[in-house]
Coordinates of C-alpha atoms in Angstrom, one line a residue:
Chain A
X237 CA 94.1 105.7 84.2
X238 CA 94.4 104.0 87.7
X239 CA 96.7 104.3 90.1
X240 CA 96.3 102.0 93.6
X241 CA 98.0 103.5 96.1
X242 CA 98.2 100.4 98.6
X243 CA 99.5 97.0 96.9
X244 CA 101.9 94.2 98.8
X245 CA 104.7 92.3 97.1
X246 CA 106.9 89.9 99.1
X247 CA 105.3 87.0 101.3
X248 CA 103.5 87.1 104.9
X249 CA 102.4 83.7 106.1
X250 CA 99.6 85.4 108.4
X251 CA 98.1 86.6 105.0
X252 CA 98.5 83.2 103.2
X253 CA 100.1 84.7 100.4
X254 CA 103.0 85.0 98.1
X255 CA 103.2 87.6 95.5
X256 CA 106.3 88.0 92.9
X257 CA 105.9 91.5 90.4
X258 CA 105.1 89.2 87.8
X259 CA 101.6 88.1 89.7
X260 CA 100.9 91.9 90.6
X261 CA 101.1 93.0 87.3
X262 CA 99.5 90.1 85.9
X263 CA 96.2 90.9 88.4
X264 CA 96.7 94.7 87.7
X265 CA 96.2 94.3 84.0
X266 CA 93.0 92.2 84.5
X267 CA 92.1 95.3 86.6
X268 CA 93.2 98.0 84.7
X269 CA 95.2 99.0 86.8
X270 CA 98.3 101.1 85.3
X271 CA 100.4 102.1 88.3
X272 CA 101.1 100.6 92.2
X273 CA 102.1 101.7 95.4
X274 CA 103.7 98.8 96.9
X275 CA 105.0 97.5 99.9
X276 CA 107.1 94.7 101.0
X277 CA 105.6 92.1 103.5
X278 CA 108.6 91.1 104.8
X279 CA 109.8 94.5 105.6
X280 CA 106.2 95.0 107.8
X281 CA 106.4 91.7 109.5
X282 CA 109.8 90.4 109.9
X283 CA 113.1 91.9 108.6
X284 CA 113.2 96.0 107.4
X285 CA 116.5 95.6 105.7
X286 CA 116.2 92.3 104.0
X287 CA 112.6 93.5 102.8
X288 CA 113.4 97.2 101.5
X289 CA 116.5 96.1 99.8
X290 CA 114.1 92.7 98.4
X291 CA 111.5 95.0 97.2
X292 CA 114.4 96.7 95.4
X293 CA 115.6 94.3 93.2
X294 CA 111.9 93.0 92.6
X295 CA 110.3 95.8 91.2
X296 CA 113.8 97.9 89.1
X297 CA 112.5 96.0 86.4
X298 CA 109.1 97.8 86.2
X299 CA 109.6 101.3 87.4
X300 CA 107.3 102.0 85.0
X301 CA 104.4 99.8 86.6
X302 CA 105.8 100.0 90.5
X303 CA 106.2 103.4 93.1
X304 CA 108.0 101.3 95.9
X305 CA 107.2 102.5 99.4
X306 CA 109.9 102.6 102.3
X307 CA 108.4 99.8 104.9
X308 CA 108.9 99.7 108.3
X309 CA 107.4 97.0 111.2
X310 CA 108.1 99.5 113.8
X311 CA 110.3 102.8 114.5
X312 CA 111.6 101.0 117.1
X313 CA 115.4 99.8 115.1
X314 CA 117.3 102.5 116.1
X315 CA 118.2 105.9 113.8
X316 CA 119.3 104.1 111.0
X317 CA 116.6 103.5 109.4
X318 CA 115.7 106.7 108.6
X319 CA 118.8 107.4 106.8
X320 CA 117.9 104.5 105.0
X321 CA 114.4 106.0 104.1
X322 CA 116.4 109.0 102.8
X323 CA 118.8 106.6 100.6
X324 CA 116.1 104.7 99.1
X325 CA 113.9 107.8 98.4
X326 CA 117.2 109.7 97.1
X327 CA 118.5 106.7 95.4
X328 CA 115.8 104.3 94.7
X329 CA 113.1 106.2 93.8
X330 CA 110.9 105.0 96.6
X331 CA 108.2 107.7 96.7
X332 CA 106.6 106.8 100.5
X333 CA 106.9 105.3 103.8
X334 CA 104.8 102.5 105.0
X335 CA 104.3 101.8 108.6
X336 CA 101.6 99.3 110.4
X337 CA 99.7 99.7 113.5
X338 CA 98.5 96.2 115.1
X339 CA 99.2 97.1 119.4
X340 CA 100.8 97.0 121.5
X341 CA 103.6 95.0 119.4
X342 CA 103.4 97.5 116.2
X343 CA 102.5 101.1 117.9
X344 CA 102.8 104.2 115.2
X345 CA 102.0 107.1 117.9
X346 CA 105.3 106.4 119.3
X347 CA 107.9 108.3 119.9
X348 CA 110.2 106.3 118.7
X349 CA 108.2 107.0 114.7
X350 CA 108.7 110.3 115.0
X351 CA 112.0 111.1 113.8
X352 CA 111.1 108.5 111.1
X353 CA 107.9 110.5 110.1
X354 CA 109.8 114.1 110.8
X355 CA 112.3 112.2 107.7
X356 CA 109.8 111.5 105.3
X357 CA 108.3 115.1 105.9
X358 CA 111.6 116.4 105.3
X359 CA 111.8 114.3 102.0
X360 CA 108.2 115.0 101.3
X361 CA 106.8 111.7 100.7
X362 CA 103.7 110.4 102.0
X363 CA 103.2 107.7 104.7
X364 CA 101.1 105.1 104.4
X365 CA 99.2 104.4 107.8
X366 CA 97.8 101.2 108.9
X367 CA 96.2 102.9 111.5
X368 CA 92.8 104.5 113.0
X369 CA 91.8 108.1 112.1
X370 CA 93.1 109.2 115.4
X371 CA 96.4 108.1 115.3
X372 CA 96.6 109.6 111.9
X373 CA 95.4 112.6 113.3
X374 CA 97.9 112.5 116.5
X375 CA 100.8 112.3 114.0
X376 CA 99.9 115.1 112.0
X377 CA 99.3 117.2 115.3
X378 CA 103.3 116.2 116.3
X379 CA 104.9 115.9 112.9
X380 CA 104.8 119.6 110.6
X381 CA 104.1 118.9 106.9
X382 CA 103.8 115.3 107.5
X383 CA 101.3 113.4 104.5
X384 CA 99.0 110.5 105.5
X385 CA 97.6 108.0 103.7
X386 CA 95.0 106.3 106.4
X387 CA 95.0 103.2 104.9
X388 CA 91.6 101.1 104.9
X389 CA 90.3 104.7 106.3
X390 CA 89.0 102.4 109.4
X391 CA 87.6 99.6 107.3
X392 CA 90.2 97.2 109.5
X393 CA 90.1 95.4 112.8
X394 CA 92.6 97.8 114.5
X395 CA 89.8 101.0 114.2
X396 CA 86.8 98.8 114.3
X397 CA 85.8 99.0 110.6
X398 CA 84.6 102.7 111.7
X399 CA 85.0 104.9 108.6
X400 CA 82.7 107.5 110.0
X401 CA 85.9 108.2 112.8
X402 CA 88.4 107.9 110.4
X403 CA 86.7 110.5 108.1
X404 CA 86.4 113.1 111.2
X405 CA 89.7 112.5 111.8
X406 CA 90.8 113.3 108.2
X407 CA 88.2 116.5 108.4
X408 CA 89.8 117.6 111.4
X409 CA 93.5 118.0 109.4
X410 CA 94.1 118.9 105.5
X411 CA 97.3 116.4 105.4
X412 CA 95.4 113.5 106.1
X413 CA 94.2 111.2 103.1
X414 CA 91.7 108.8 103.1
X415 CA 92.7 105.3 101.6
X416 CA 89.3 103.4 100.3
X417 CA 91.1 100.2 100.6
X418 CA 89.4 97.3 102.3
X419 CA 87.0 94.3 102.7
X420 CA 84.4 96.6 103.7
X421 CA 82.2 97.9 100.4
X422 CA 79.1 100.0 102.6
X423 CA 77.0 101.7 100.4
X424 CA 77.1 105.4 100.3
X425 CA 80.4 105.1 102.4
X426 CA 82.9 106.7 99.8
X427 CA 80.3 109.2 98.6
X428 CA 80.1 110.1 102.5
X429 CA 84.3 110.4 102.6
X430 CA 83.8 112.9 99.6
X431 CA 81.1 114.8 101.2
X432 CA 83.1 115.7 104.0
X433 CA 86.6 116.4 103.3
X434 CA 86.3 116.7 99.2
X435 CA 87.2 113.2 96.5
X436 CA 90.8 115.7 96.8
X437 CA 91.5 114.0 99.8
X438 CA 90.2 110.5 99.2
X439 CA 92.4 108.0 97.1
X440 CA 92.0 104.1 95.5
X441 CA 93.5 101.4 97.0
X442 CA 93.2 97.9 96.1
X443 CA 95.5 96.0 99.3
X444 CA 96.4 93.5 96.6
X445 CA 97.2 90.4 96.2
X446 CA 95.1 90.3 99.9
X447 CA 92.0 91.8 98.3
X448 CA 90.5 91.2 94.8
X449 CA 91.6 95.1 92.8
X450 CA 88.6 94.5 90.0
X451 CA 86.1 95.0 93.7
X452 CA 88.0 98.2 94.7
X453 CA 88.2 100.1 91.3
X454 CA 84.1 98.9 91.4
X455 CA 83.8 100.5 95.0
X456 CA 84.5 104.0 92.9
X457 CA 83.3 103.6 89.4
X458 CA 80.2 102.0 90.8
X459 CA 79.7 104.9 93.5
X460 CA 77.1 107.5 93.1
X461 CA 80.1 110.2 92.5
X462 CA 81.0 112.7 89.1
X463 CA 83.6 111.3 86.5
X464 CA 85.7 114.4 87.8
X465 CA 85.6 112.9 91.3
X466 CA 86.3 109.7 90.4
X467 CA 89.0 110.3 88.4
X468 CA 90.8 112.1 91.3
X469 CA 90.4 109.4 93.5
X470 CA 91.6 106.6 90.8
X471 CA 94.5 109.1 89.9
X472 CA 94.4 112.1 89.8
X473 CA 95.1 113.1 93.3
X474 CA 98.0 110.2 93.8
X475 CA 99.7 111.7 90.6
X476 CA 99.5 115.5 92.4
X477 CA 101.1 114.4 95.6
X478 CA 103.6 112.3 94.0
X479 CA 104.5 115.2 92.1
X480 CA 104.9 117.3 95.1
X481 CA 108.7 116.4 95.0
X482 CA 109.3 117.9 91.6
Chain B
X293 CA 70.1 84.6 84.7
X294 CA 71.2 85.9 88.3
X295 CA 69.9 85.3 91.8
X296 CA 70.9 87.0 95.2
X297 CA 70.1 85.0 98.1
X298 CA 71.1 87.7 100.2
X299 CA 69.0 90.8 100.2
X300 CA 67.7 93.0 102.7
X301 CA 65.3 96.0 102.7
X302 CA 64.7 98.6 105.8
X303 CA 65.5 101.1 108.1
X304 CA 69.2 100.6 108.7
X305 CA 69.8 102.0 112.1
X306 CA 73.5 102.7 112.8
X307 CA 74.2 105.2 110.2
X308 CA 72.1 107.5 108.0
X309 CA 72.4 105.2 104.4
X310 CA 70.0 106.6 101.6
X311 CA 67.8 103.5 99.1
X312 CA 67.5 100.7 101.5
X313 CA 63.7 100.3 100.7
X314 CA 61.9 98.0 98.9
X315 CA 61.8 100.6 95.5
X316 CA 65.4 100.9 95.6
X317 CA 66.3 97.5 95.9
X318 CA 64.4 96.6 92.9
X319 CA 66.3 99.4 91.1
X320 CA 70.0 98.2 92.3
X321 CA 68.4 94.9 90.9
X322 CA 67.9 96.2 87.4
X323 CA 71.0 98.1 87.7
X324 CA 73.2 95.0 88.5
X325 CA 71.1 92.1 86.2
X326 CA 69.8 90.5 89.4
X327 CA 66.4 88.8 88.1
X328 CA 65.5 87.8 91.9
X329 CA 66.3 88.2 95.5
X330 CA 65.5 87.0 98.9
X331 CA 64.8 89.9 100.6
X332 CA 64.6 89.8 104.6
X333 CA 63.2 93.0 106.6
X334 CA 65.5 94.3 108.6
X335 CA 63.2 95.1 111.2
X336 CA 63.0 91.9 112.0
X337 CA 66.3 91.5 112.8
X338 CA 66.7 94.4 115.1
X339 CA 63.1 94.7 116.0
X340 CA 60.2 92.0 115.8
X341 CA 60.7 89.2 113.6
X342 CA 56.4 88.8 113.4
X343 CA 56.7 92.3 112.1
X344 CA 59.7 91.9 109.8
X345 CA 58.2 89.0 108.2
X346 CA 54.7 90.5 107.6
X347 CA 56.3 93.4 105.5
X348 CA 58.8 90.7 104.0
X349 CA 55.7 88.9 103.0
X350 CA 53.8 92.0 101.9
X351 CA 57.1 93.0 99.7
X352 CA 57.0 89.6 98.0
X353 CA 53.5 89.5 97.2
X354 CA 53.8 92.7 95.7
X355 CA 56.6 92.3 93.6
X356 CA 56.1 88.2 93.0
X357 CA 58.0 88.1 89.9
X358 CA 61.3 89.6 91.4
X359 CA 61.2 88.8 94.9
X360 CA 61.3 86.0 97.2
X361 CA 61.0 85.5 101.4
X362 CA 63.8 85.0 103.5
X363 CA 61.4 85.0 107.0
X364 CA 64.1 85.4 110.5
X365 CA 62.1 83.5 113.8
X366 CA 63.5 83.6 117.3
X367 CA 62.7 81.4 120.5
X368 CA 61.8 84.7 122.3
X369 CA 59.9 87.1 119.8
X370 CA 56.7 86.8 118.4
X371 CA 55.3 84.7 115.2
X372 CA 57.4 81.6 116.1
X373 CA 54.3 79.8 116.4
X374 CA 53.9 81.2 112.7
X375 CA 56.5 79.6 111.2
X376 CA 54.6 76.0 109.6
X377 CA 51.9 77.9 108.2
X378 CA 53.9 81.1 106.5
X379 CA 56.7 78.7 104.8
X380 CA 54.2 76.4 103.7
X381 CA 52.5 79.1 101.7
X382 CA 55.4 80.3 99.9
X383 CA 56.4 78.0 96.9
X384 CA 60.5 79.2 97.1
X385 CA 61.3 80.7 100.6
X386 CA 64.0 80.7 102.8
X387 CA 64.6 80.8 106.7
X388 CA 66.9 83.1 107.9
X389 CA 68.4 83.2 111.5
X390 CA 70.0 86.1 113.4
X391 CA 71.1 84.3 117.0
X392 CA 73.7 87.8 117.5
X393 CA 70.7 89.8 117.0
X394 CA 68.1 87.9 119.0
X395 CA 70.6 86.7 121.8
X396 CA 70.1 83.0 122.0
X397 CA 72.6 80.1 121.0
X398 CA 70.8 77.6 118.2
X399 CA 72.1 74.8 119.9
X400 CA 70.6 75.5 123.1
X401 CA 67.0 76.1 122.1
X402 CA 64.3 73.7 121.6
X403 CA 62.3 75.7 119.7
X404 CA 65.4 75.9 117.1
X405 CA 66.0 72.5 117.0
X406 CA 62.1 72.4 116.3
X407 CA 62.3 74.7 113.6
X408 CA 65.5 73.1 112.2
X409 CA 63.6 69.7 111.8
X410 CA 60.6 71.1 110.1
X411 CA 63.0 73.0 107.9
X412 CA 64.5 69.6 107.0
X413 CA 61.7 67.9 106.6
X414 CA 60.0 70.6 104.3
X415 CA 63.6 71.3 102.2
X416 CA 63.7 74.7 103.4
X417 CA 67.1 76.3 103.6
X418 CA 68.6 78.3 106.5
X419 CA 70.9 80.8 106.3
X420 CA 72.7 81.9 109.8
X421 CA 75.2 85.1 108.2
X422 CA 78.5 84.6 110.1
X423 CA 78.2 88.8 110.4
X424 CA 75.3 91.3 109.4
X425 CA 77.8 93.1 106.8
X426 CA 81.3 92.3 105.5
X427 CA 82.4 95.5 108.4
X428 CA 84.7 94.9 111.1
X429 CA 82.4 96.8 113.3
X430 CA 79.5 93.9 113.5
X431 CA 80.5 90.7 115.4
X432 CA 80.9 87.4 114.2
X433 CA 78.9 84.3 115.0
X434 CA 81.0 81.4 115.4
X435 CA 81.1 79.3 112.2
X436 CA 82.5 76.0 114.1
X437 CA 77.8 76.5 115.6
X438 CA 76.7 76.5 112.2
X439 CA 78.6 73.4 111.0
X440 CA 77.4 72.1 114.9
X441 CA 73.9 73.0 113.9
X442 CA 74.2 70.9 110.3
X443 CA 75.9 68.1 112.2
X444 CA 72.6 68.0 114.3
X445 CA 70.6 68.3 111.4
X446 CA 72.0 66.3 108.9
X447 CA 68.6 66.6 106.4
X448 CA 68.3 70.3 106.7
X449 CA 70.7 72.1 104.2
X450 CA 72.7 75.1 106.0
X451 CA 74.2 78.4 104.1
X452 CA 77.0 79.9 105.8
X453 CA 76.6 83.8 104.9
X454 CA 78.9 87.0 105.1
X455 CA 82.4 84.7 105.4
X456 CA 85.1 87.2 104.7
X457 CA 88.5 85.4 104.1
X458 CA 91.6 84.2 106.3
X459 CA 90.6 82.5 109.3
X460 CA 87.2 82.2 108.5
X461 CA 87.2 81.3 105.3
X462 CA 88.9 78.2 106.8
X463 CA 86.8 77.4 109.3
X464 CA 83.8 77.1 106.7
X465 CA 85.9 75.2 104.3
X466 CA 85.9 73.0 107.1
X467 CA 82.3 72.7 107.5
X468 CA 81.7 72.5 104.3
X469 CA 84.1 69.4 103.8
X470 CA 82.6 68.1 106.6
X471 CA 78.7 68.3 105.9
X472 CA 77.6 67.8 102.4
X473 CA 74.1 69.3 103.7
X474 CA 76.3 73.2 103.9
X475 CA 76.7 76.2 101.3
X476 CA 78.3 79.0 101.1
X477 CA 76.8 83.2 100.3
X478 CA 79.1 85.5 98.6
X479 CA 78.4 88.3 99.8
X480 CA 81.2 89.0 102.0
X481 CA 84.0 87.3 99.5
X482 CA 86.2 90.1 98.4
X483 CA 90.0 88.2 98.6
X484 CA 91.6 88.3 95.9
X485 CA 90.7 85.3 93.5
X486 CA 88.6 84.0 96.3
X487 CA 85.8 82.7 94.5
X488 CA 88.1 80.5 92.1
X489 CA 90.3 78.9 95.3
X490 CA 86.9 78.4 96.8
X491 CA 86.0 76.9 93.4
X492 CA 88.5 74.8 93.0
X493 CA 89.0 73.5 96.7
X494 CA 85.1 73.1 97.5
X495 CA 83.6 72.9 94.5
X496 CA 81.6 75.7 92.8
X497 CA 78.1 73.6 93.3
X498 CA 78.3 74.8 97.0
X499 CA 78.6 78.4 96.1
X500 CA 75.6 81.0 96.2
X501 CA 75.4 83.9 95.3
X502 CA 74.8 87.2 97.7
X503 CA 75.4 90.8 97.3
X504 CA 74.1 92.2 100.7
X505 CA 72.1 94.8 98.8
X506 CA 71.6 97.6 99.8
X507 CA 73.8 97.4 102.4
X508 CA 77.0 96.6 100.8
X509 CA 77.6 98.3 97.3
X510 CA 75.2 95.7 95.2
X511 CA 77.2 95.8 91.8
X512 CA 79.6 93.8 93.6
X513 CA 78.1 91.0 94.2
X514 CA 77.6 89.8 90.3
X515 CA 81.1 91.0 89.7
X516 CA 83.4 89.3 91.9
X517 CA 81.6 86.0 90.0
X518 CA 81.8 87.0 86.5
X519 CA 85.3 88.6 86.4
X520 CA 86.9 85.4 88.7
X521 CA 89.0 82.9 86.3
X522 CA 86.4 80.2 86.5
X523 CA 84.7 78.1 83.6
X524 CA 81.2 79.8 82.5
X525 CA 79.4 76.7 83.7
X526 CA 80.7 77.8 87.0
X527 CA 79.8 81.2 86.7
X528 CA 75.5 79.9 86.1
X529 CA 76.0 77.6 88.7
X530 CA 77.3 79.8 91.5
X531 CA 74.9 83.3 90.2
X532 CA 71.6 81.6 89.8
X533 CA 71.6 77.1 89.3
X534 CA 72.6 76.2 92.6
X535 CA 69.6 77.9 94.1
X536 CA 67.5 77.2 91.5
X537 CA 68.3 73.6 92.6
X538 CA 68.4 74.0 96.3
X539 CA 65.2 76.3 96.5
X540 CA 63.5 74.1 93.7
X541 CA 62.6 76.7 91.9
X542 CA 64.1 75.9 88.6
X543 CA 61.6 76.0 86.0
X544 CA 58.9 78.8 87.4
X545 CA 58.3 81.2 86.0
X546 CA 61.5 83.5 84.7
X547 CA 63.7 80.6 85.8
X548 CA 65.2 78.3 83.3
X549 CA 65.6 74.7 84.4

């Protein structure tokens, strides 16, 4: 059983990329990979409306396969978006928020996130941060009860590919997750994540269609961890923090 | 069959990272089904390329059947003068250059430009990685130098190494439209169905493969080849017949021709 918690659907021209649910599942069979976590490019990039409701439509087919995440370019649209995070996660079935930190044009320490962060608490879903460890780790500090995915857990440009910070930073608070996703396949650097904060806080990502999933689910089976271990990260711990909302 | 033109062995300095010598490569070898490597000390690239190269050397000779030289040189460090005679005693070798790691520009140094020439003239390739690792911590040299570099020297033959995707994977399709004399490692290939769309648009006879062990995790080097949607010929070419070819090893021992 594999669950990825960080998958994009939708197009980004940035990214060179266009990916219909028909392509992500196709690439997640050929990975194994039974469920996604997914998020809308054009809801990150360009238009948070168009995207969530886009992503929507895309993926009611395939509840089964998808877990859409709420995705946001910036908490800088005013307050109804988090009333539409709490329709789509009441509604929908959208099980997280996704927000993207590339400054200064997309800033997540902002004030202006965090009544859309104190919403997702509220609802208790998880947010998925493109972010360093420290801004993960400011968030928590402002936001009670808040969840955190670190996404890439600092394997990307914006923290310097520095997974040793991004792993403090998840040591230093028990609602921050670490998100293996990335580019960047380090030996001995997700056995390290699950030396210090536990493989209960550490959790597979594949950032398809971007990345190639078959090299991600390798970056766990093929790490020098127990079955037990790897089968929370793969799933185990996405399917207990889902659950967390009954 | 499989060959990794991309191997390393050494102290690795920045973080504490357990089975980066010599022993433990050969075991992520076996692991994997990686027949031979070039291995490269890595104290020669942060340290003293003279050094480096003596245990690279030392490494190969004891393990001759599995390992091969990938010797680094620098216009400032000892053993440059070294170069003719310790690449002309090596049957299947490779020069590997580190201009990030030794501060100098290859386009600016004669003793480069030497080197380059001899390389050419005695069908050695050269490998300049675009970064150490596939991390966004290490910087990047300039890919647009390296296909400046095989423009100089059209009758050396150039691998571009560590080229991630994006941006840089377009600047080295570039290069590699542009100079037949350029390859391209691996290593740091992890896009999604990257090796296929660089397959199909370049042509899988300029592909090479590299896993960065032990630096990166070294199962996924072989992988990203054999599980990519690519005919099997493709699949021989890329893992072990293009270097056989380019490294004119084909037919030695343990290599089929």
């Amino acid at each position: 059983m594999i669950v990825d918690c960080h998958v994009h659907i939708g197009k980004a021209a940035y990214y060179h990329v266009e990916a219909d649910a028909a392509l992500l599942l196709r690439a997640a069979d050929r990975a194994g990979i039974d469920r996604m976590m997914v998020t809308d490019f054009s809801a990150l990039v360009y238009d948070i409306k168009a995207g969530n409701e886009w992503i929507r439509r895309e993926v009611s087919a395939h509840l089964d396969r998808f877990i859409p995440y709420y995705t946001v370019c910036t908490g800088r649209h005013g307050d109804w978006v988090a009333e539409d995070l709490e329709r789509y996660v009441n509604d929908h079935g959208f099980r997280g928020l996704k927000i993207y930190s590339v400054p200064p044009l997309q800033v997540i320490d902002d004030p202006f996130m965090l009544p859309l962060l104190a919403k997702a608490a509220e609802l208790r879903v998880p947010v998925l941060a493109h972010s360093t460890g420290e801004e993960c780790l400011s968030l928590c500090r402002q936001v009670p009860d808040l969840v955190i995915f670190n996404a890439h857990m600092g394997c990307c440009p914006q923290a310097q590919g520095d997974w040793h910070r991004a792993v403090a930073a998840a040591k230093a608070h028990p609602n921050i997750y670490l998100d293996t996703t990335s580019s960047t396949f380090d030996n001995g650097m997700v056995e390290f994540a699950v030396r210090e904060v536990g493989a209960e806080r550490v959790l597979y990502g594949s950032d398809m269609p971007l990345l190639d999933p078959i090299l991600a689910v390798a970056k766990i089976t093929e790490s020098n961890l127990t079955d037990r271990e790897k089968d929370l990260i793969l799933h185990g711990n996405i399917e207990r923090l889902l659950g967390m909302r009954g | 069959m499989i060959v990794d033109i991309n191997s390393y062995f050494g102290t690795w300095p920045y973080w504490a990272m357990e089975g980066t010598d010599v022993g433990s490569v050969l075991r992520n070898m076996d692991r994997c089904g990686i027949d031979k490597a070039f291995v490269c000390s890595l104290r020669g690239v942060f340290m003293d390329p003279a050094e480096g190269n003596a245990e690279t050397l030392a490494a190969v000779e004891r393990h001759a059947d599995r390992l091969l030289p990938a010797l680094t040189y620098s216009p400032y460090a000892s053993g440059r003068d070294r170069y003719a005679e310790e690449l002309s005693a090596c049957p299947a070798r490779m020069v590997k250059l580190f201009p990030l790691n030794h501060s100098y520009d290859p386009l600016e140094e004669p003793f480069i430009e030497e080197l380059l020439n001899w390389c050419g003239e005695h069908r050695v390739p050269v490998l300049i990685p675009h970064r150490l690792v596939m991390s966004w911590r290490f910087p990047t040299f300039p890919v647009a130098k390296i296909g400046a570099l095989a423009e100089k020297h059209p009758n050396a033959t150039f691998i571009l190494g560590s080229i991630n995707y994006l941006f840089e994977l377009q600047s080295a399709s570039d290069v590699l439209r542009r100079r037949p004399n350029t390859l391209v490692e691996t290593s740091a290939m992890m896009a999604f169905e990257e090796i296929r769309k660089v397959s199909e648009e370049i042509g899988a006879h300029r592909l090479l493969h590299g896993s960065c062990n032990p630096l990166q995790i070294p199962a996924v080097g072989p992988l990203k080849v054999r599980t990519a949607e690519i005919p099997e010929e493709q699949k021989e070419r890329i893992l072990w017949r293009n270097a056989g070819e380019i490294f004119d090893f084909a037919g030695q021992e343990g290599i089929p021709k």
